[in-house]
Short mmCIF file of C-alpha atoms and ligand atoms in Angstrom, two decimals:
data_model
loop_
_atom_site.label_atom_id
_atom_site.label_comp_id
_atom_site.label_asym_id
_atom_site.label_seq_id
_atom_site.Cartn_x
_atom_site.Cartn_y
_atom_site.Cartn_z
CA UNK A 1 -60.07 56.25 -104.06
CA UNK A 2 -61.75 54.34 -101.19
CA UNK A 3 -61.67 50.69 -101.22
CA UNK A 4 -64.87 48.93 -99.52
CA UNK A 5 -63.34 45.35 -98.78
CA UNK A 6 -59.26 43.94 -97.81
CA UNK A 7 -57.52 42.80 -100.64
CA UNK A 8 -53.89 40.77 -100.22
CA UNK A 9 -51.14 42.36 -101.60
CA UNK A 10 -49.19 39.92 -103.36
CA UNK A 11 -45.02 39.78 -101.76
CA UNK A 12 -42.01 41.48 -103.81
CA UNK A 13 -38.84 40.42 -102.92
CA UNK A 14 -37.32 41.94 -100.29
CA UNK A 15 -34.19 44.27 -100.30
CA UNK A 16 -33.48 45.06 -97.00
CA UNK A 17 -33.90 43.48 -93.65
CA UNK A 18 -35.21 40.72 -92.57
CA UNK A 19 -35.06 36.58 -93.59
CA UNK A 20 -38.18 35.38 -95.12
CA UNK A 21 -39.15 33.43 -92.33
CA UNK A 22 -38.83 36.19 -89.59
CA UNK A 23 -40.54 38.59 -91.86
CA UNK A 24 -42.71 40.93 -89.15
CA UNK A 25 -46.03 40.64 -90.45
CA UNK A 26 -47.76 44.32 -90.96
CA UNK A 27 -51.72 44.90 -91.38
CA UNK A 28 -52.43 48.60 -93.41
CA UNK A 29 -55.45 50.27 -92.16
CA UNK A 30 -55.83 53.07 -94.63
CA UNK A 31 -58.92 53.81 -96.83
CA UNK A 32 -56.73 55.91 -99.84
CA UNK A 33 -55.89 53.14 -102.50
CA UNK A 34 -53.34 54.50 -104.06
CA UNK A 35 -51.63 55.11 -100.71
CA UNK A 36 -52.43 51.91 -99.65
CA UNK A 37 -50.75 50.37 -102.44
CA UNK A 38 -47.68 52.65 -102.51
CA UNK A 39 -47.35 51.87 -98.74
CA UNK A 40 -47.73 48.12 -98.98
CA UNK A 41 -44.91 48.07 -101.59
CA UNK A 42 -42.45 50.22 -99.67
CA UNK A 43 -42.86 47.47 -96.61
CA UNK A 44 -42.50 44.35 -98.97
CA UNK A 45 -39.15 46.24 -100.41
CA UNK A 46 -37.97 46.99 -96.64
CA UNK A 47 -38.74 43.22 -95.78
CA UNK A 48 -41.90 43.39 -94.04
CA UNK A 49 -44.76 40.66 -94.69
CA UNK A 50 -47.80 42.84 -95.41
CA UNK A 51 -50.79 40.53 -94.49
CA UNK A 52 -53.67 42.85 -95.74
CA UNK A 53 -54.86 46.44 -96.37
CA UNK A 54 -57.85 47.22 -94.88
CA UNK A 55 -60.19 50.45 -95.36
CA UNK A 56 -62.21 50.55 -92.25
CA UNK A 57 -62.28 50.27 -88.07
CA UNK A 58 -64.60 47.24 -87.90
CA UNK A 59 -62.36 45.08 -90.78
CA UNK A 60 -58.91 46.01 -88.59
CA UNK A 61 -60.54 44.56 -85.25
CA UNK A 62 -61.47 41.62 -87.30
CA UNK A 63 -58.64 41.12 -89.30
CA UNK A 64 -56.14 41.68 -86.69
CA UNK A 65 -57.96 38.86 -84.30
CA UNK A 66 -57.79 36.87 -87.51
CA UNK A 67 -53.88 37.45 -88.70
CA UNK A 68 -52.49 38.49 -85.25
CA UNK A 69 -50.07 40.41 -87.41
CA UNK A 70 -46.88 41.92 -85.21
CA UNK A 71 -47.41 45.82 -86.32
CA UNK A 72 -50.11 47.78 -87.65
CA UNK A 73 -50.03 50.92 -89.33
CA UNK A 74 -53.06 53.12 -88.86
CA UNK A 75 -54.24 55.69 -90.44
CA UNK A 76 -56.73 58.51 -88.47
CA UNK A 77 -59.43 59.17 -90.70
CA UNK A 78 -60.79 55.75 -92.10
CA UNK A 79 -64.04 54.33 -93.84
CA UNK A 80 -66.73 53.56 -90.85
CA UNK A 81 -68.11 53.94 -87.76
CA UNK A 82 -64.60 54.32 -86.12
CA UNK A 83 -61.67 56.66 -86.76
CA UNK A 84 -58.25 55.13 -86.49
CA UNK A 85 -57.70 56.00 -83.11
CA UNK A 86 -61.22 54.52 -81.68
CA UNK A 87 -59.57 51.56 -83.74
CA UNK A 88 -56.31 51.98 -81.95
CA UNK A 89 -58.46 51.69 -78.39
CA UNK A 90 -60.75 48.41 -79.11
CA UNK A 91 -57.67 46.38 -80.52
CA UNK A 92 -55.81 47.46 -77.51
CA UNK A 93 -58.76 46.16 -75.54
CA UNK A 94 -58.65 42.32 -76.55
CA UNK A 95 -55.08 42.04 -77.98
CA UNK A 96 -51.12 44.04 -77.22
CA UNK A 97 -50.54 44.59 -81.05
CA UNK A 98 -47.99 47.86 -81.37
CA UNK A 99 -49.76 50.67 -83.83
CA UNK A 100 -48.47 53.40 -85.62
CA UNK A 101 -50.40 56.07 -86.60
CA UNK A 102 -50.13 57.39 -90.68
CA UNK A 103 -51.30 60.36 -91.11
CA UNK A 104 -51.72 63.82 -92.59
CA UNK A 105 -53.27 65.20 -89.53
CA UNK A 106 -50.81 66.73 -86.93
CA UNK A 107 -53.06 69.37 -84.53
CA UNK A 108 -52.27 69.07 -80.86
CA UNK A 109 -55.59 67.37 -80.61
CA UNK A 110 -55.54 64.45 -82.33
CA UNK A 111 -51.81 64.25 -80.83
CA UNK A 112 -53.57 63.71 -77.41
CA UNK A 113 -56.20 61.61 -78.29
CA UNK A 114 -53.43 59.01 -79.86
CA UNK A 115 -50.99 59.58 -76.80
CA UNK A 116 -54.11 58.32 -74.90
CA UNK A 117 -54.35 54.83 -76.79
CA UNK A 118 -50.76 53.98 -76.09
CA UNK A 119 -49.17 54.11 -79.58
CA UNK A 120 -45.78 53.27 -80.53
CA UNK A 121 -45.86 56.01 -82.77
CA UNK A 122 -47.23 58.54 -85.02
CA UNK A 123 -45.87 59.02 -88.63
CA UNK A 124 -46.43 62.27 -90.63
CA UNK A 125 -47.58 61.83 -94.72
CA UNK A 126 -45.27 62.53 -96.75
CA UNK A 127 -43.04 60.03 -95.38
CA UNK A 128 -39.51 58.92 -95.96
CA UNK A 129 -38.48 55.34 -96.42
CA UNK A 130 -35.99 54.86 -93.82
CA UNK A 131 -38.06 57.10 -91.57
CA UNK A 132 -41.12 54.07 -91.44
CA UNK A 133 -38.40 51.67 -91.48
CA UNK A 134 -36.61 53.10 -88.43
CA UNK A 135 -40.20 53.66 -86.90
CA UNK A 136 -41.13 50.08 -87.42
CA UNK A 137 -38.07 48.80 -85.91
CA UNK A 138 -37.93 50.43 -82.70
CA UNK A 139 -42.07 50.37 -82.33
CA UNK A 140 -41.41 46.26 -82.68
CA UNK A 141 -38.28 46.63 -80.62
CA UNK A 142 -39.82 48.27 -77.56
CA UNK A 143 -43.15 46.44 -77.82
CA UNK A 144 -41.22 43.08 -77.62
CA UNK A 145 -39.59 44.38 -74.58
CA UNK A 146 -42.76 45.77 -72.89
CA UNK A 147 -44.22 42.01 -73.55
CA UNK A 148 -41.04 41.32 -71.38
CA UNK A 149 -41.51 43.14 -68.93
CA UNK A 150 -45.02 42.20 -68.38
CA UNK A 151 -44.34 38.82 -68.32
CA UNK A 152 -41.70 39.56 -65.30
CA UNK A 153 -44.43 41.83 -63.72
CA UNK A 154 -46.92 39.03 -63.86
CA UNK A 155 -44.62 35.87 -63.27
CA UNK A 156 -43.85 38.09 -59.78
CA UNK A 157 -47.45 38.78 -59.45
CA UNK A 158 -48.05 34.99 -58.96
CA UNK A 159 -45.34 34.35 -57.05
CA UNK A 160 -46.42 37.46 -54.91
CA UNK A 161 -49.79 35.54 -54.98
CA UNK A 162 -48.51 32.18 -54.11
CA UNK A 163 -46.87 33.30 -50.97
CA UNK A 164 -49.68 35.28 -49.86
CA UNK A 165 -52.08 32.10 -50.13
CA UNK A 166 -49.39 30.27 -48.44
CA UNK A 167 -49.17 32.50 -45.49
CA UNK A 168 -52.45 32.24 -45.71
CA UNK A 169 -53.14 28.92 -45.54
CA UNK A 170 -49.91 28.19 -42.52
CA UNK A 171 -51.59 31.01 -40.48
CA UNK A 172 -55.23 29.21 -41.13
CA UNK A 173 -53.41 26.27 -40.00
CA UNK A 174 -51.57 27.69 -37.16
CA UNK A 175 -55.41 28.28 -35.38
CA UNK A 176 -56.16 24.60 -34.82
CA UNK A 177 -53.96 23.84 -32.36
CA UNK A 178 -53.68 27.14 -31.26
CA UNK A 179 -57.03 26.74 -30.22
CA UNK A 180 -56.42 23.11 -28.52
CA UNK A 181 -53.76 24.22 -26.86
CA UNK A 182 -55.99 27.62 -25.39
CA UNK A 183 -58.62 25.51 -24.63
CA UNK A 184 -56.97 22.02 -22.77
CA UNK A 185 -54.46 24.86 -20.82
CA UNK A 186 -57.90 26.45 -19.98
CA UNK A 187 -59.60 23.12 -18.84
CA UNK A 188 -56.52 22.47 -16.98
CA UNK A 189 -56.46 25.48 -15.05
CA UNK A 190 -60.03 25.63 -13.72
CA UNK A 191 -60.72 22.23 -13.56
CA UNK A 192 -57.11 20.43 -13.28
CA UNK A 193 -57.78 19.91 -9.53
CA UNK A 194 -61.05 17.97 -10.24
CA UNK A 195 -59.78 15.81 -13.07
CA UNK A 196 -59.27 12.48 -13.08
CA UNK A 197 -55.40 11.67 -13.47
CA UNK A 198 -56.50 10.00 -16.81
CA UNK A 199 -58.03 12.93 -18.47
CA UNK A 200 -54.96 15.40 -17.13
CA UNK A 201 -53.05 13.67 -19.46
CA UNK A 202 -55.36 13.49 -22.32
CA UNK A 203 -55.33 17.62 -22.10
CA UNK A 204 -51.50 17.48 -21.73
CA UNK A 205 -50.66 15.40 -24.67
CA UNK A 206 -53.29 17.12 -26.92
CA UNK A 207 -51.26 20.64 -26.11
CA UNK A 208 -48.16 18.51 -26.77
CA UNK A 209 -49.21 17.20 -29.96
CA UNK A 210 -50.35 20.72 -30.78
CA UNK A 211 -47.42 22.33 -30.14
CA UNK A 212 -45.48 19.91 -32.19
CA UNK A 213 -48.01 20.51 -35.29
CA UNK A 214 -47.06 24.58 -34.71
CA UNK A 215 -43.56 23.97 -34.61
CA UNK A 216 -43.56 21.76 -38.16
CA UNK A 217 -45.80 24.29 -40.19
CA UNK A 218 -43.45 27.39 -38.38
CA UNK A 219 -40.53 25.28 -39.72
CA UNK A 220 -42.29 24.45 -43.31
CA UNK A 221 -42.58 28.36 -43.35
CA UNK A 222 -38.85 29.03 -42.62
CA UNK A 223 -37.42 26.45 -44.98
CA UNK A 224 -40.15 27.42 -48.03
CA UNK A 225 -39.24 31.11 -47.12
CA UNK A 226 -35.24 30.31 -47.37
CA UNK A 227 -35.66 27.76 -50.17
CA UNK A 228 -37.47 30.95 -52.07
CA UNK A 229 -34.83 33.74 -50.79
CA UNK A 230 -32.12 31.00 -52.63
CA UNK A 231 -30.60 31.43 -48.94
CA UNK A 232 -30.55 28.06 -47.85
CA UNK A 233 -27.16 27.33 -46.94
CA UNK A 234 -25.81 23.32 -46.75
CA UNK A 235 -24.54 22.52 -43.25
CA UNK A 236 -22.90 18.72 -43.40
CA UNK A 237 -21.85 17.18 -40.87
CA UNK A 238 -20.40 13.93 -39.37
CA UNK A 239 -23.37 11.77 -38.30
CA UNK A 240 -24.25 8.03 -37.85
CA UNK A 241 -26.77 8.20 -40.58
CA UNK A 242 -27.75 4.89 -39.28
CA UNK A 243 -28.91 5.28 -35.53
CA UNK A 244 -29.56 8.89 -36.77
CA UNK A 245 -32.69 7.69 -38.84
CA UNK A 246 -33.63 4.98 -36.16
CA UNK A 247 -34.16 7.70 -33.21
CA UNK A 248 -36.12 9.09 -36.21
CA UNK A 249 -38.18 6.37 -36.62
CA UNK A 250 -38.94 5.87 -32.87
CA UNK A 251 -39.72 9.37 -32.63
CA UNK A 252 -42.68 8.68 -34.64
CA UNK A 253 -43.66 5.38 -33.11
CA UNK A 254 -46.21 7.14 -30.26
CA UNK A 255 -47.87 8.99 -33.94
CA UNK A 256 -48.19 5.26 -35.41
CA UNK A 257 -51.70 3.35 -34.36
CA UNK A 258 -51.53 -0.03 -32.66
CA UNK A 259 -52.63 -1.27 -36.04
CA UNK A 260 -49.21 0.16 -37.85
CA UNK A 261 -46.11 -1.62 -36.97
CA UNK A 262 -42.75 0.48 -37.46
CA UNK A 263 -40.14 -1.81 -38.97
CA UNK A 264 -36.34 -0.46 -39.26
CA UNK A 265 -33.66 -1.92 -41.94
CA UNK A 266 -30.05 -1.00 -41.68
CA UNK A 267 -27.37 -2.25 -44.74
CA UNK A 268 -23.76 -1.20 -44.16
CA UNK A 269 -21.73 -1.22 -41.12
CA UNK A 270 -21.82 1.89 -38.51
CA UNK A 271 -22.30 4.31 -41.49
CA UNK A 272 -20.35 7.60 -40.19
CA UNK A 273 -21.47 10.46 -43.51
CA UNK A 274 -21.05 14.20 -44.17
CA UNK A 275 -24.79 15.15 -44.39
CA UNK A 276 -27.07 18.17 -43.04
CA UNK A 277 -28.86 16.78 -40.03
CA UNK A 278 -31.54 19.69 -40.51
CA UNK A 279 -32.95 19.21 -44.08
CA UNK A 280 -32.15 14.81 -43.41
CA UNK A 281 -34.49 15.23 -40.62
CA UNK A 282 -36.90 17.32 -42.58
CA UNK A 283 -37.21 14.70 -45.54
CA UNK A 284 -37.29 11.53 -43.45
CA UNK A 285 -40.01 13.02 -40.68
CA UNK A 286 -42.50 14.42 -44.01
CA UNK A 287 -41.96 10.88 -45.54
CA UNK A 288 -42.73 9.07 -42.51
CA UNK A 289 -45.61 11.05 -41.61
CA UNK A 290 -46.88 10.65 -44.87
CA UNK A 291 -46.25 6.53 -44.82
CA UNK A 292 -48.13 6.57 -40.89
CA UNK A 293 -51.01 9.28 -41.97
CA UNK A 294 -51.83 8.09 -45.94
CA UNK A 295 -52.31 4.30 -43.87
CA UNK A 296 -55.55 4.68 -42.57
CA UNK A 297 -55.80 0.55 -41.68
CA UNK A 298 -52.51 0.35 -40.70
CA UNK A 299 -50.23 -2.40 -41.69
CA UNK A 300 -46.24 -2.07 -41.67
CA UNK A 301 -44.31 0.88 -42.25
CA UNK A 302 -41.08 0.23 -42.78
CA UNK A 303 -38.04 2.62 -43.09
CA UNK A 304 -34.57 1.14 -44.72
CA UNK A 305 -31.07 2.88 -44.76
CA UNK A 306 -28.00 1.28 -47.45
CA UNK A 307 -24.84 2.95 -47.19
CA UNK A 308 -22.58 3.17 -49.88
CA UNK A 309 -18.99 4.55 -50.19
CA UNK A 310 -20.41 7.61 -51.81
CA UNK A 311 -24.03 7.56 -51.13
CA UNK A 312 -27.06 6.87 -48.72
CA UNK A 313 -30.28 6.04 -49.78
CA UNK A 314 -33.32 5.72 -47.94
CA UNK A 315 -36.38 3.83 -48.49
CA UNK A 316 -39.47 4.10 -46.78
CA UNK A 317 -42.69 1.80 -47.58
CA UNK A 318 -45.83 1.60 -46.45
CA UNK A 319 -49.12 -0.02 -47.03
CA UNK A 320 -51.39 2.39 -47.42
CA UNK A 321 -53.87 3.54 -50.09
CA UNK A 322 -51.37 4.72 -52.40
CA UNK A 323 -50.99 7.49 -55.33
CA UNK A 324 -53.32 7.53 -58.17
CA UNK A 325 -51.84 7.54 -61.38
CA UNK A 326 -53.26 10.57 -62.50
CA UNK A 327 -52.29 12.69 -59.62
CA UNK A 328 -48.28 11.68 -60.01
CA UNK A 329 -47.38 14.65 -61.91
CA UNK A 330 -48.44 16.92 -58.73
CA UNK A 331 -46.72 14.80 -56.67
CA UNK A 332 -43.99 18.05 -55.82
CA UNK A 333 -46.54 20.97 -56.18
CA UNK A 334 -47.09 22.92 -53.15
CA UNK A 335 -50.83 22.83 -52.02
CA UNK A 336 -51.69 19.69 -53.86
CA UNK A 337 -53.21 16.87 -52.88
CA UNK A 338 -54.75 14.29 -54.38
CA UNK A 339 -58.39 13.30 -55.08
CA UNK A 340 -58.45 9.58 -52.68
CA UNK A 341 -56.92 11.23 -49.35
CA UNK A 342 -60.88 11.52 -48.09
CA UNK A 343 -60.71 13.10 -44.69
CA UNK A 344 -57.03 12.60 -44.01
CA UNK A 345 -55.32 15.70 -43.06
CA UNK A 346 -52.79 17.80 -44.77
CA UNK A 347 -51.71 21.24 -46.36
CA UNK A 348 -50.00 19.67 -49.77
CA UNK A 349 -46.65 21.12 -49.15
CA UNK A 350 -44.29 18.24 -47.37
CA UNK A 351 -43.27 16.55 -50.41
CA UNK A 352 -42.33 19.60 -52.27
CA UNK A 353 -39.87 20.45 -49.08
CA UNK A 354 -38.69 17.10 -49.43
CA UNK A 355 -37.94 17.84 -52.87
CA UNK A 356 -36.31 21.41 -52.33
CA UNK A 357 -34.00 19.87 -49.20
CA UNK A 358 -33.27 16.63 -51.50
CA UNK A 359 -32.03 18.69 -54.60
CA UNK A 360 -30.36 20.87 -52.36
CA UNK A 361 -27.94 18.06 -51.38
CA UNK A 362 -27.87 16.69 -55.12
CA UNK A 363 -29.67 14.12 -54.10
CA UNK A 364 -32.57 12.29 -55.90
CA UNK A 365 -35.96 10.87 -54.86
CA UNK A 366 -38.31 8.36 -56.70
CA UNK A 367 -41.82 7.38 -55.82
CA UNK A 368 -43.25 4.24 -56.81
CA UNK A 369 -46.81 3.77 -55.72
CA UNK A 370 -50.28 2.02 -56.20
CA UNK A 371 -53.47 2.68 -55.19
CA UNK A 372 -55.01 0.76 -52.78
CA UNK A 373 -51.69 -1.46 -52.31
CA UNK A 374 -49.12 0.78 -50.78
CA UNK A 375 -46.43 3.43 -51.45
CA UNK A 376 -42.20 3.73 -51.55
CA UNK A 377 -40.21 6.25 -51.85
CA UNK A 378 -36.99 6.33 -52.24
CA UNK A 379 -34.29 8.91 -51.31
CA UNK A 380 -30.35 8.84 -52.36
CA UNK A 381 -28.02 11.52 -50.94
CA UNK A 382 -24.32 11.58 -52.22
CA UNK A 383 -22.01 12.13 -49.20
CA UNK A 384 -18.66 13.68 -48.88
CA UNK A 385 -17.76 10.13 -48.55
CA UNK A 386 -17.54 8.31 -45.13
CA UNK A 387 -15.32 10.19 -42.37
CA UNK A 388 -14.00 8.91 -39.39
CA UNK A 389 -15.93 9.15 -35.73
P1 LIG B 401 -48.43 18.21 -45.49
O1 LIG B 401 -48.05 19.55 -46.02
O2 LIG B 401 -49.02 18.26 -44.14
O3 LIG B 401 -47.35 17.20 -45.66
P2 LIG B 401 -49.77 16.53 -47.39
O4 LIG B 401 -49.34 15.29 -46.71
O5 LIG B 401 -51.11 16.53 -48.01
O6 LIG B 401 -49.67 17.78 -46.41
P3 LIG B 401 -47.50 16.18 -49.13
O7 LIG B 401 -46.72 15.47 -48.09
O8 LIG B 401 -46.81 17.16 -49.99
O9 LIG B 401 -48.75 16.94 -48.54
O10 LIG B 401 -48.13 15.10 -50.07
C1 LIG B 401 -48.86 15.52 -51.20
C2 LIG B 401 -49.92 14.51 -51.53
O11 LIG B 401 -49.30 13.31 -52.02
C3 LIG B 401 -50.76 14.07 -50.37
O12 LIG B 401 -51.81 14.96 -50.08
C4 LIG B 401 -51.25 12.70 -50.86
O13 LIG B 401 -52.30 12.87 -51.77
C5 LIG B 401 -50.06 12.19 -51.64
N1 LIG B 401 -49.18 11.32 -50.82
C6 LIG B 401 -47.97 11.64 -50.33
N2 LIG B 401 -47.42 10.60 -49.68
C7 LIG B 401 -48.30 9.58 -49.78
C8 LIG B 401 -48.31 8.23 -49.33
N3 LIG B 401 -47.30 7.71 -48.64
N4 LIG B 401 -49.40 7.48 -49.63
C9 LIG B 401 -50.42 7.99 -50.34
N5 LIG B 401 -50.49 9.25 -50.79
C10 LIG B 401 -49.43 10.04 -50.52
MG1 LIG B 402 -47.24 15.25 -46.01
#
């Protein structure tokens, strides 16, 4: 007897299997009432939640969009346009739902055609009990494990993706000063002779700022390319943390405009600490950078070192046009940037270095900021404690 519209089969308890709450939810396709019935009753009994029968292709698609149920068991020749395994195909086309196929028919035909639409199996009528049990089990089983796997595939996918639009973006980068430097060398080399004293220098400084910029992104590259490989190794070691971050500072005094001033603030005595000089210098250079570069108009920049017995921290303010509120939440995403940085140059990566090299040491960082009025962050790195000169 063919039924023309899905009915709900009401639930019997369960014997065997599962809690109510994890029941696996099952959606019949099968057009033989009787059957239908019969089947539905067996799957209550083994624990299953059976959310509908349904007698025809088109009903399935739209049921199973509707009741997302975790299995369905399909049988080949249904009411409708479709057979069970056209069926099969279109759900597999907008949704990963494991089917089983129920049916009488065995030839080596319809065998292939059902291999084709992936299915997690293919039951023979008469059945046995335990047999669609054991089917249902491992059909939910694997397809839990291929949703798994495809999640792994994908998650490397965009990571795969993420470093290619990385490499990307440093090699896009990389030809900017490349070019300066090809062209001032060039200028120099034809012309140098004939230049003014004045403009030798201009040419000399632009290759020297240039080659600076290609040795930060090749370093950005090295440390993001580590920090991903997990191969980043700590390297302490004894350092005045306090004239350490000073030569910093004056290192970036010929970067600051004459309308910055560069202001330095040491608390503690000759502060001797266990740090790694590599990833310290990476954090404070990307913050100051960011404290000269994000101040536009200038005003003070100011970088401030505490020691403690078991810590350093690190503060470095500026007064620049600060980090909307909205954007905060990016603040350690690679390739972000927020929306009021205009013109200002940058590839949206520094602060998540910063980030990588700070929790690396077990450090923290903290950035407090308003628009228009200035920014501080704020860096603490335990030490090993202090340790003599
Ligand atoms: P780069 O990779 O060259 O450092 P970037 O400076 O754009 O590029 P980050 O240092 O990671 O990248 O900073 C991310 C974003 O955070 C910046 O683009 C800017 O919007 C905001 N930002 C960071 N520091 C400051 C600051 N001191 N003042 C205002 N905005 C800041
Ligand atoms: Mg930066």
């Amino acid at each position: 007897m063919a039924q023309n519209s899905s009915w709900f089969f009401p639930n019997v308890s369960t014997e065997i299997g599962y809690k109510y709450m994890d029941r696996p939810k099952i959606l019949i396709v099968e057009d033989e009432f009787l059957i239908a019935k019969g089947l539905a009753r067996k799957l209550e009994k083994l624990g299953y939640e059976v959310v509908d029968i349904v007698a025809s292709g088109m009903e399935a698609i739209a049921r199973t969009l509707e009741l997302k149920p975790d299995l369905i068991l399909m049988d080949i020749v249904i009411e409708g346009e479709f057979d069970g395994i056209e069926t099969a195909a279109k759900i597999h086309e907008i949704c990963s739902i494991p089917i089983i196929y129920l049916t009488a028919y065995a030839d080596d035909q319809t065998l292939e055609r059902a291999q084709e639409t992936q299915s997690y199996g293919y039951i023979l009528k008469p059945f046995k009990e335990r047999e669609l049990h054991a089917a249902i089990k491992m059909a939910i089983g694997k397809h839990k494990k291929d949703r798994e796997i495809a999640g792994l595939l994908s998650q490397a996918e965009n990571q795969n993706q993420e470093k290619s639009r990385y490499l990307n973006r440093a090699s896009h980068d990389l030809r900017n000063p490349m070019t300066v430097i090809q062209v001032s060398a060039g200028i120099l080399k034809d012309y140098g002779n004939r230049l003014p004293e004045e403009k030798k220098q201009q040419h000399l400084d632009w290759i020297r700022v240039s080659v600076k910029t290609m040795n930060e992104i090749l370093e950005d590259v090295l440390i993001l390319s580590q920090a991903e490989a997990g191969k980043q190794r700590l390297n302490p070691q004894s350092i005045n943390v306090i004239a350490f971050s000073h030569d910093i500072l004056q290192e970036f005094h010929p970067l600051a405009t004459d309308k910055h001033t560069c202001q330095f603030v040491s608390r503690g005595e000759e502060c001797f600490v266990n740090l790694d000089v590599k990833l310290l210098r990476y954090i404070l250079t990307n913050l100051l950078s960011n404290a000269i570069k994000y101040s536009p108009e200038g005003g003070e920049i100011c970088l401030e070192v505490t020691c403690e017995s078991d810590r350093v921290c690190f503060q470095i303010r500026d007064r620049g046009i600060g980090i909307p509120p909205e954007y905060r939440h990016k603040l350690f995403k690679q390739f972000e940037r927020a929306d009021n940085v205009g013109d200002i140059k940058g590839t949206g990566l520094g602060l998540s270095i910063v980030k990588h090299a700070v929790d690396l040491q077990g450090g923290t960082i903290d950035i407090e900021s308003q628009v228009g009025v200035g920014t501080t962050v704020s860096v603490t790195l335990p030490t090993a404690g202090f340790c003599q000169n």
